[in-house]
């Protein structure tokens, strides 16, 4: 027999086995950590991604890797990154950006006192295209942008995409919807089809890791005037969606607005918000303290 401290061989692709009990154990674990639920019909997808993670980490199999997830934050980060969808681009769903400057900001500034900041939160922000899009849109389309202190926060559960967001380097694909004059104005070509966003813009966004179903995470942010929470709640089950909606509600200022993805409806998730129909978009509002919209 080999000595107890002898290194064990890493698993190979053909040796990884994920049985029924292991699949359920992982699915429940991932759900508790992220709020994302995997259906039985997604089992092949889950097994493939999980097997890739086990191989990349050099673990000996499912049990060994599962144990590592409990004690190694870096492995948990890699796991989350492999299972979350992070593809996005600049000016995505720009009708909500039009609504921001044509309707929402007028209502927000009407209840602000001089010197009070306007707080905008992009969650999940993925690799940063959305919060940077908000900043560019405001600079280009809101005449009052220099008259107010504007705070933009980008948050995501995936720490690796936050690092990419802070670096601010993007491909042609990410910039495909951005008018070319704005690419030249706010980006510098750095070769190989890559562009880096202006340093001043990079410095204007604050990035932070946030799990939407963790009240301790969302409680870090308060008095948010507009939340962009697009195309993530569709991956949650009903319980997690209600939890996330409640956490976002608590982080918002009275009278604040939340923008969801075009396939999402807060009316089917939580009764806390009021539906607001504007010319450019349907959004949802946290009632003001006096009950008025």
mmCIF file of C-alpha atoms in Angstrom:
data_model
loop_
_atom_site.group_PDB
_atom_site.id
_atom_site.type_symbol
_atom_site.label_atom_id
_atom_site.label_comp_id
_atom_site.label_asym_id
_atom_site.label_seq_id
_atom_site.Cartn_x
_atom_site.Cartn_y
_atom_site.Cartn_z
ATOM 1 C CA UNK A 1 0.000 0.000 0.000
ATOM 2 C CA UNK A 2 1.267 3.545 -0.706
ATOM 3 C CA UNK A 3 1.978 5.798 2.288
ATOM 4 C CA UNK A 4 -0.951 7.870 3.521
ATOM 5 C CA UNK A 5 0.634 11.162 2.444
ATOM 6 C CA UNK A 6 1.378 9.975 -1.080
ATOM 7 C CA UNK A 7 -0.309 12.149 -3.745
ATOM 8 C CA UNK A 8 -3.418 10.622 -5.276
ATOM 9 C CA UNK A 9 -3.910 10.612 -9.002
ATOM 10 C CA UNK A 10 -6.204 13.196 -10.557
ATOM 11 C CA UNK A 11 -9.378 12.057 -12.235
ATOM 12 C CA UNK A 12 -9.435 11.720 -16.006
ATOM 13 C CA UNK A 13 -12.446 12.541 -18.163
ATOM 14 C CA UNK A 14 -13.511 8.924 -18.473
ATOM 15 C CA UNK A 15 -13.297 8.304 -14.733
ATOM 16 C CA UNK A 16 -15.706 11.044 -13.583
ATOM 17 C CA UNK A 17 -19.041 9.613 -12.516
ATOM 18 C CA UNK A 18 -21.922 11.698 -11.216
ATOM 19 C CA UNK A 19 -24.751 9.552 -9.955
ATOM 20 C CA UNK A 20 -28.336 10.463 -9.145
ATOM 21 C CA UNK A 21 -27.628 11.258 -5.513
ATOM 22 C CA UNK A 22 -24.566 13.323 -6.406
ATOM 23 C CA UNK A 23 -26.505 15.293 -9.017
ATOM 24 C CA UNK A 24 -29.243 16.105 -6.496
ATOM 25 C CA UNK A 25 -26.677 17.017 -3.861
ATOM 26 C CA UNK A 26 -24.890 19.398 -6.211
ATOM 27 C CA UNK A 27 -28.130 20.892 -7.537
ATOM 28 C CA UNK A 28 -29.374 21.624 -4.011
ATOM 29 C CA UNK A 29 -25.997 23.041 -2.987
ATOM 30 C CA UNK A 30 -25.794 25.363 -6.001
ATOM 31 C CA UNK A 31 -29.369 26.489 -5.448
ATOM 32 C CA UNK A 32 -28.697 27.402 -1.808
ATOM 33 C CA UNK A 33 -25.605 29.369 -2.787
ATOM 34 C CA UNK A 34 -26.952 31.217 -5.824
ATOM 35 C CA UNK A 35 -30.744 30.904 -6.041
ATOM 36 C CA UNK A 36 -30.351 29.335 -9.488
ATOM 37 C CA UNK A 37 -32.282 26.111 -9.932
ATOM 38 C CA UNK A 38 -31.471 23.349 -12.421
ATOM 39 C CA UNK A 39 -34.271 21.161 -13.725
ATOM 40 C CA UNK A 40 -33.859 17.436 -14.297
ATOM 41 C CA UNK A 41 -33.945 18.200 -18.019
ATOM 42 C CA UNK A 42 -30.699 20.165 -17.599
ATOM 43 C CA UNK A 43 -28.824 17.251 -16.088
ATOM 44 C CA UNK A 44 -26.580 16.614 -19.105
ATOM 45 C CA UNK A 45 -25.593 20.296 -19.182
ATOM 46 C CA UNK A 46 -24.892 20.321 -15.435
ATOM 47 C CA UNK A 47 -22.852 17.130 -15.549
ATOM 48 C CA UNK A 48 -20.772 18.388 -18.458
ATOM 49 C CA UNK A 49 -19.984 21.715 -16.792
ATOM 50 C CA UNK A 50 -19.308 20.083 -13.438
ATOM 51 C CA UNK A 51 -17.023 17.480 -15.006
ATOM 52 C CA UNK A 52 -15.076 20.257 -16.717
ATOM 53 C CA UNK A 53 -14.646 22.002 -13.369
ATOM 54 C CA UNK A 54 -13.447 18.813 -11.695
ATOM 55 C CA UNK A 55 -10.872 18.204 -14.423
ATOM 56 C CA UNK A 56 -9.687 21.822 -14.523
ATOM 57 C CA UNK A 57 -9.202 21.854 -10.752
ATOM 58 C CA UNK A 58 -7.292 18.567 -10.736
ATOM 59 C CA UNK A 59 -9.714 17.029 -8.251
ATOM 60 C CA UNK A 60 -9.993 13.236 -7.858
ATOM 61 C CA UNK A 61 -13.731 13.112 -8.551
ATOM 62 C CA UNK A 62 -17.042 14.520 -7.459
ATOM 63 C CA UNK A 63 -16.665 13.867 -3.721
ATOM 64 C CA UNK A 64 -13.168 15.366 -3.613
ATOM 65 C CA UNK A 65 -14.227 18.445 -5.592
ATOM 66 C CA UNK A 66 -17.407 18.945 -3.565
ATOM 67 C CA UNK A 67 -15.335 18.964 -0.378
ATOM 68 C CA UNK A 68 -12.999 21.548 -1.876
ATOM 69 C CA UNK A 69 -15.918 23.827 -2.720
ATOM 70 C CA UNK A 70 -16.713 24.079 0.976
ATOM 71 C CA UNK A 71 -13.287 25.391 1.965
ATOM 72 C CA UNK A 72 -11.737 26.970 -1.148
ATOM 73 C CA UNK A 73 -13.430 30.234 -2.200
ATOM 74 C CA UNK A 74 -11.444 30.320 -5.454
ATOM 75 C CA UNK A 75 -12.909 26.982 -6.540
ATOM 76 C CA UNK A 76 -16.398 28.198 -5.696
ATOM 77 C CA UNK A 77 -15.785 31.313 -7.802
ATOM 78 C CA UNK A 78 -14.681 29.185 -10.759
ATOM 79 C CA UNK A 79 -17.723 26.977 -10.373
ATOM 80 C CA UNK A 80 -20.135 29.920 -10.333
ATOM 81 C CA UNK A 81 -18.402 31.431 -13.342
ATOM 82 C CA UNK A 82 -18.788 28.221 -15.333
ATOM 83 C CA UNK A 83 -22.543 28.041 -14.675
ATOM 84 C CA UNK A 84 -23.588 31.670 -15.069
ATOM 85 C CA UNK A 85 -24.347 33.334 -18.390
ATOM 86 C CA UNK A 86 -22.182 36.419 -18.850
ATOM 87 C CA UNK A 87 -22.598 37.298 -22.515
ATOM 88 C CA UNK A 88 -23.725 40.881 -23.025
ATOM 89 C CA UNK A 89 -22.882 43.971 -25.063
ATOM 90 C CA UNK A 90 -23.022 47.755 -24.936
ATOM 91 C CA UNK A 91 -26.403 49.493 -25.300
ATOM 92 C CA UNK A 92 -28.295 46.244 -24.824
ATOM 93 C CA UNK A 93 -32.040 46.888 -24.397
ATOM 94 C CA UNK A 94 -31.347 50.576 -24.954
ATOM 95 C CA UNK A 95 -35.044 51.423 -24.797
ATOM 96 C CA UNK A 96 -34.611 51.343 -21.013
ATOM 97 C CA UNK A 97 -31.740 53.804 -21.287
ATOM 98 C CA UNK A 98 -34.029 56.088 -23.281
ATOM 99 C CA UNK A 99 -36.640 55.707 -20.554
ATOM 100 C CA UNK A 100 -34.020 56.597 -17.946
ATOM 101 C CA UNK A 101 -33.272 59.992 -19.491
ATOM 102 C CA UNK A 102 -36.718 60.765 -20.925
ATOM 103 C CA UNK A 103 -38.828 59.862 -17.884
ATOM 104 C CA UNK A 104 -37.197 58.355 -14.797
ATOM 105 C CA UNK A 105 -34.553 60.965 -13.993
ATOM 106 C CA UNK A 106 -37.072 63.825 -14.088
ATOM 107 C CA UNK A 107 -39.088 62.076 -11.382
ATOM 108 C CA UNK A 108 -36.000 61.233 -9.369
ATOM 109 C CA UNK A 109 -34.518 64.732 -9.406
ATOM 110 C CA UNK A 110 -37.910 66.253 -8.536
ATOM 111 C CA UNK A 111 -37.707 64.684 -5.078
ATOM 112 C CA UNK A 112 -33.984 65.331 -4.543
ATOM 113 C CA UNK A 113 -32.436 68.167 -2.597
ATOM 114 C CA UNK A 114 -29.324 69.934 -3.938
ATOM 115 C CA UNK A 115 -26.240 67.890 -3.140
ATOM 116 C CA UNK A 116 -28.031 64.562 -2.868
ATOM 117 C CA UNK A 117 -26.537 61.904 -5.150
ATOM 118 C CA UNK A 118 -28.391 59.940 -7.816
ATOM 119 C CA UNK A 119 -27.621 56.258 -7.314
ATOM 120 C CA UNK A 120 -27.864 53.739 -10.154
ATOM 121 C CA UNK A 121 -27.214 50.013 -9.689
ATOM 122 C CA UNK A 122 -26.528 47.428 -12.377
ATOM 123 C CA UNK A 123 -26.961 43.925 -10.961
ATOM 124 C CA UNK A 124 -25.863 41.544 -12.323
ATOM 125 C CA UNK A 125 -23.406 43.633 -14.304
ATOM 126 C CA UNK A 126 -21.429 40.766 -15.879
ATOM 127 C CA UNK A 127 -18.227 42.104 -17.485
ATOM 128 C CA UNK A 128 -19.292 45.733 -17.150
ATOM 129 C CA UNK A 129 -20.972 46.552 -20.452
ATOM 130 C CA UNK A 130 -24.212 47.600 -18.756
ATOM 131 C CA UNK A 131 -22.897 50.047 -16.121
ATOM 132 C CA UNK A 132 -20.491 51.569 -18.636
ATOM 133 C CA UNK A 133 -23.391 51.869 -21.107
ATOM 134 C CA UNK A 134 -25.387 53.751 -18.474
ATOM 135 C CA UNK A 135 -22.484 56.157 -17.932
ATOM 136 C CA UNK A 136 -21.976 56.768 -21.668
ATOM 137 C CA UNK A 137 -25.706 57.190 -22.272
ATOM 138 C CA UNK A 138 -25.975 59.806 -19.528
ATOM 139 C CA UNK A 139 -22.991 61.729 -20.850
ATOM 140 C CA UNK A 140 -24.430 61.737 -24.349
ATOM 141 C CA UNK A 141 -28.152 62.126 -23.698
ATOM 142 C CA UNK A 142 -28.860 63.876 -20.404
ATOM 143 C CA UNK A 143 -28.242 67.642 -20.444
ATOM 144 C CA UNK A 144 -28.253 67.801 -16.631
ATOM 145 C CA UNK A 145 -25.533 65.195 -16.191
ATOM 146 C CA UNK A 146 -22.971 67.725 -14.928
ATOM 147 C CA UNK A 147 -25.410 69.285 -12.463
ATOM 148 C CA UNK A 148 -25.747 66.162 -10.328
ATOM 149 C CA UNK A 149 -23.487 63.792 -8.449
ATOM 150 C CA UNK A 150 -24.144 60.432 -10.069
ATOM 151 C CA UNK A 151 -23.061 57.173 -8.467
ATOM 152 C CA UNK A 152 -23.081 54.027 -10.616
ATOM 153 C CA UNK A 153 -22.470 50.627 -9.043
ATOM 154 C CA UNK A 154 -21.983 47.359 -10.911
ATOM 155 C CA UNK A 155 -22.454 44.104 -8.999
ATOM 156 C CA UNK A 156 -22.314 40.426 -9.855
ATOM 157 C CA UNK A 157 -22.042 37.095 -8.065
ATOM 158 C CA UNK A 158 -19.083 36.120 -10.259
ATOM 159 C CA UNK A 159 -15.841 37.656 -9.022
ATOM 160 C CA UNK A 160 -13.988 36.871 -12.239
ATOM 161 C CA UNK A 161 -16.332 38.899 -14.428
ATOM 162 C CA UNK A 162 -15.988 41.795 -11.990
ATOM 163 C CA UNK A 163 -12.231 41.742 -12.538
ATOM 164 C CA UNK A 164 -12.857 41.891 -16.279
ATOM 165 C CA UNK A 165 -15.268 44.793 -15.760
ATOM 166 C CA UNK A 166 -12.682 46.736 -13.801
ATOM 167 C CA UNK A 167 -10.096 46.121 -16.542
ATOM 168 C CA UNK A 168 -12.547 47.516 -19.122
ATOM 169 C CA UNK A 169 -11.234 45.654 -22.182
ATOM 170 C CA UNK A 170 -13.790 44.640 -24.811
ATOM 171 C CA UNK A 171 -14.025 42.943 -28.182
ATOM 172 C CA UNK A 172 -15.651 44.174 -31.368
ATOM 173 C CA UNK A 173 -18.603 41.931 -30.543
ATOM 174 C CA UNK A 174 -19.237 43.752 -27.253
ATOM 175 C CA UNK A 175 -19.211 47.072 -29.109
ATOM 176 C CA UNK A 176 -21.437 45.991 -32.020
ATOM 177 C CA UNK A 177 -24.451 48.097 -30.939
ATOM 178 C CA UNK A 178 -22.461 51.158 -29.911
ATOM 179 C CA UNK A 179 -22.350 53.932 -32.548
ATOM 180 C CA UNK A 180 -18.855 54.107 -34.049
ATOM 181 C CA UNK A 181 -18.312 57.769 -33.097
ATOM 182 C CA UNK A 182 -18.817 56.767 -29.451
ATOM 183 C CA UNK A 183 -16.323 53.925 -29.797
ATOM 184 C CA UNK A 184 -13.747 56.435 -30.982
ATOM 185 C CA UNK A 185 -14.695 58.871 -28.232
ATOM 186 C CA UNK A 186 -14.646 56.535 -25.233
ATOM 187 C CA UNK A 187 -12.372 53.635 -26.244
ATOM 188 C CA UNK A 188 -8.783 53.103 -27.316
ATOM 189 C CA UNK A 189 -7.844 50.290 -29.683
ATOM 190 C CA UNK A 190 -5.174 48.100 -28.093
ATOM 191 C CA UNK A 191 -4.739 45.515 -30.869
ATOM 192 C CA UNK A 192 -6.158 42.111 -31.776
ATOM 193 C CA UNK A 193 -9.651 43.578 -32.095
ATOM 194 C CA UNK A 194 -9.637 44.684 -28.454
ATOM 195 C CA UNK A 195 -10.598 48.087 -27.070
ATOM 196 C CA UNK A 196 -10.098 49.583 -23.630
ATOM 197 C CA UNK A 197 -12.602 52.000 -22.199
ATOM 198 C CA UNK A 198 -11.492 55.464 -21.132
ATOM 199 C CA UNK A 199 -9.709 55.583 -17.757
ATOM 200 C CA UNK A 200 -12.017 58.298 -16.442
ATOM 201 C CA UNK A 201 -15.046 56.128 -17.145
ATOM 202 C CA UNK A 202 -13.387 53.116 -15.517
ATOM 203 C CA UNK A 203 -12.841 55.190 -12.431
ATOM 204 C CA UNK A 204 -16.441 56.382 -12.346
ATOM 205 C CA UNK A 205 -17.976 52.935 -11.760
ATOM 206 C CA UNK A 206 -17.755 51.080 -8.470
ATOM 207 C CA UNK A 207 -17.798 47.283 -8.748
ATOM 208 C CA UNK A 208 -18.802 44.935 -5.947
ATOM 209 C CA UNK A 209 -19.597 41.243 -5.546
ATOM 210 C CA UNK A 210 -23.259 40.670 -4.619
ATOM 211 C CA UNK A 211 -25.434 37.578 -4.341
ATOM 212 C CA UNK A 212 -29.025 38.691 -4.879
ATOM 213 C CA UNK A 213 -30.501 36.113 -2.520
ATOM 214 C CA UNK A 214 -28.085 37.006 0.292
ATOM 215 C CA UNK A 215 -29.578 39.835 2.346
ATOM 216 C CA UNK A 216 -26.185 40.507 3.883
ATOM 217 C CA UNK A 217 -24.791 41.245 0.426
ATOM 218 C CA UNK A 218 -27.617 43.448 -0.826
ATOM 219 C CA UNK A 219 -27.837 45.312 2.488
ATOM 220 C CA UNK A 220 -24.525 46.978 1.643
ATOM 221 C CA UNK A 221 -26.429 49.184 -0.786
ATOM 222 C CA UNK A 222 -29.157 51.591 0.225
ATOM 223 C CA UNK A 223 -31.151 54.469 -1.281
ATOM 224 C CA UNK A 224 -30.714 53.222 -4.859
ATOM 225 C CA UNK A 225 -32.758 55.340 -7.281
ATOM 226 C CA UNK A 226 -32.708 53.047 -10.314
ATOM 227 C CA UNK A 227 -31.879 49.340 -10.445
ATOM 228 C CA UNK A 228 -31.114 47.562 -13.708
ATOM 229 C CA UNK A 229 -31.698 43.883 -12.915
ATOM 230 C CA UNK A 230 -32.115 42.310 -16.312
ATOM 231 C CA UNK A 231 -32.328 38.704 -17.447
ATOM 232 C CA UNK A 232 -31.307 36.999 -14.212
ATOM 233 C CA UNK A 233 -34.513 36.326 -12.275
ATOM 234 C CA UNK A 234 -35.627 33.955 -15.047
ATOM 235 C CA UNK A 235 -32.976 31.526 -13.788
ATOM 236 C CA UNK A 236 -34.405 31.515 -10.247
ATOM 237 C CA UNK A 237 -37.301 29.513 -8.895
ATOM 238 C CA UNK A 238 -40.316 31.253 -7.375
ATOM 239 C CA UNK A 239 -38.923 31.347 -3.840
ATOM 240 C CA UNK A 240 -35.556 32.762 -4.919
ATOM 241 C CA UNK A 241 -37.215 35.349 -7.165
ATOM 242 C CA UNK A 242 -39.318 36.613 -4.247
ATOM 243 C CA UNK A 243 -36.252 36.712 -2.013
ATOM 244 C CA UNK A 244 -34.231 38.640 -4.592
ATOM 245 C CA UNK A 245 -37.113 41.058 -5.229
ATOM 246 C CA UNK A 246 -37.479 41.712 -1.505
ATOM 247 C CA UNK A 247 -33.761 42.318 -1.096
ATOM 248 C CA UNK A 248 -33.719 44.755 -4.014
ATOM 249 C CA UNK A 249 -36.790 46.520 -2.623
ATOM 250 C CA UNK A 250 -35.005 47.066 0.696
ATOM 251 C CA UNK A 251 -31.989 48.547 -1.108
ATOM 252 C CA UNK A 252 -34.032 51.035 -3.115
ATOM 253 C CA UNK A 253 -34.974 54.565 -2.211
ATOM 254 C CA UNK A 254 -38.700 55.290 -1.810
ATOM 255 C CA UNK A 255 -39.979 56.152 -5.270
ATOM 256 C CA UNK A 256 -37.067 54.343 -6.919
ATOM 257 C CA UNK A 257 -37.434 52.337 -10.120
ATOM 258 C CA UNK A 258 -36.331 48.871 -11.208
ATOM 259 C CA UNK A 259 -35.865 47.767 -14.829
ATOM 260 C CA UNK A 260 -36.141 44.063 -15.663
ATOM 261 C CA UNK A 261 -35.415 42.106 -18.827
ATOM 262 C CA UNK A 262 -38.024 42.177 -21.563
ATOM 263 C CA UNK A 263 -39.209 38.627 -20.730
ATOM 264 C CA UNK A 264 -39.504 39.306 -16.990
ATOM 265 C CA UNK A 265 -42.424 40.757 -15.043
ATOM 266 C CA UNK A 266 -42.212 41.937 -11.450
ATOM 267 C CA UNK A 267 -46.010 41.708 -11.244
ATOM 268 C CA UNK A 268 -45.680 37.906 -11.321
ATOM 269 C CA UNK A 269 -42.925 37.912 -8.696
ATOM 270 C CA UNK A 270 -43.766 40.381 -5.942
ATOM 271 C CA UNK A 271 -46.643 42.681 -4.935
ATOM 272 C CA UNK A 272 -44.221 45.206 -3.451
ATOM 273 C CA UNK A 273 -43.752 47.207 -6.654
ATOM 274 C CA UNK A 274 -46.098 49.260 -8.783
ATOM 275 C CA UNK A 275 -46.172 48.986 -12.558
ATOM 276 C CA UNK A 276 -45.181 52.188 -14.357
ATOM 277 C CA UNK A 277 -45.817 52.437 -18.100
ATOM 278 C CA UNK A 278 -43.769 55.061 -19.875
ATOM 279 C CA UNK A 279 -43.461 55.788 -23.573
ATOM 280 C CA UNK A 280 -40.169 53.916 -23.875
ATOM 281 C CA UNK A 281 -40.503 51.101 -21.353
ATOM 282 C CA UNK A 282 -42.476 49.393 -18.617
ATOM 283 C CA UNK A 283 -40.643 49.606 -15.303
ATOM 284 C CA UNK A 284 -41.518 48.990 -11.663
ATOM 285 C CA UNK A 285 -41.508 51.440 -8.784
ATOM 286 C CA UNK A 286 -41.070 51.205 -5.050
ATOM 287 C CA UNK A 287 -43.875 53.383 -3.600
ATOM 288 C CA UNK A 288 -42.866 56.572 -1.886
ATOM 289 C CA UNK A 289 -43.210 56.734 1.884
ATOM 290 C CA UNK A 290 -46.427 58.735 1.633
ATOM 291 C CA UNK A 291 -47.871 56.094 -0.692
ATOM 292 C CA UNK A 292 -47.674 58.244 -3.808
ATOM 293 C CA UNK A 293 -45.990 57.194 -7.060
#
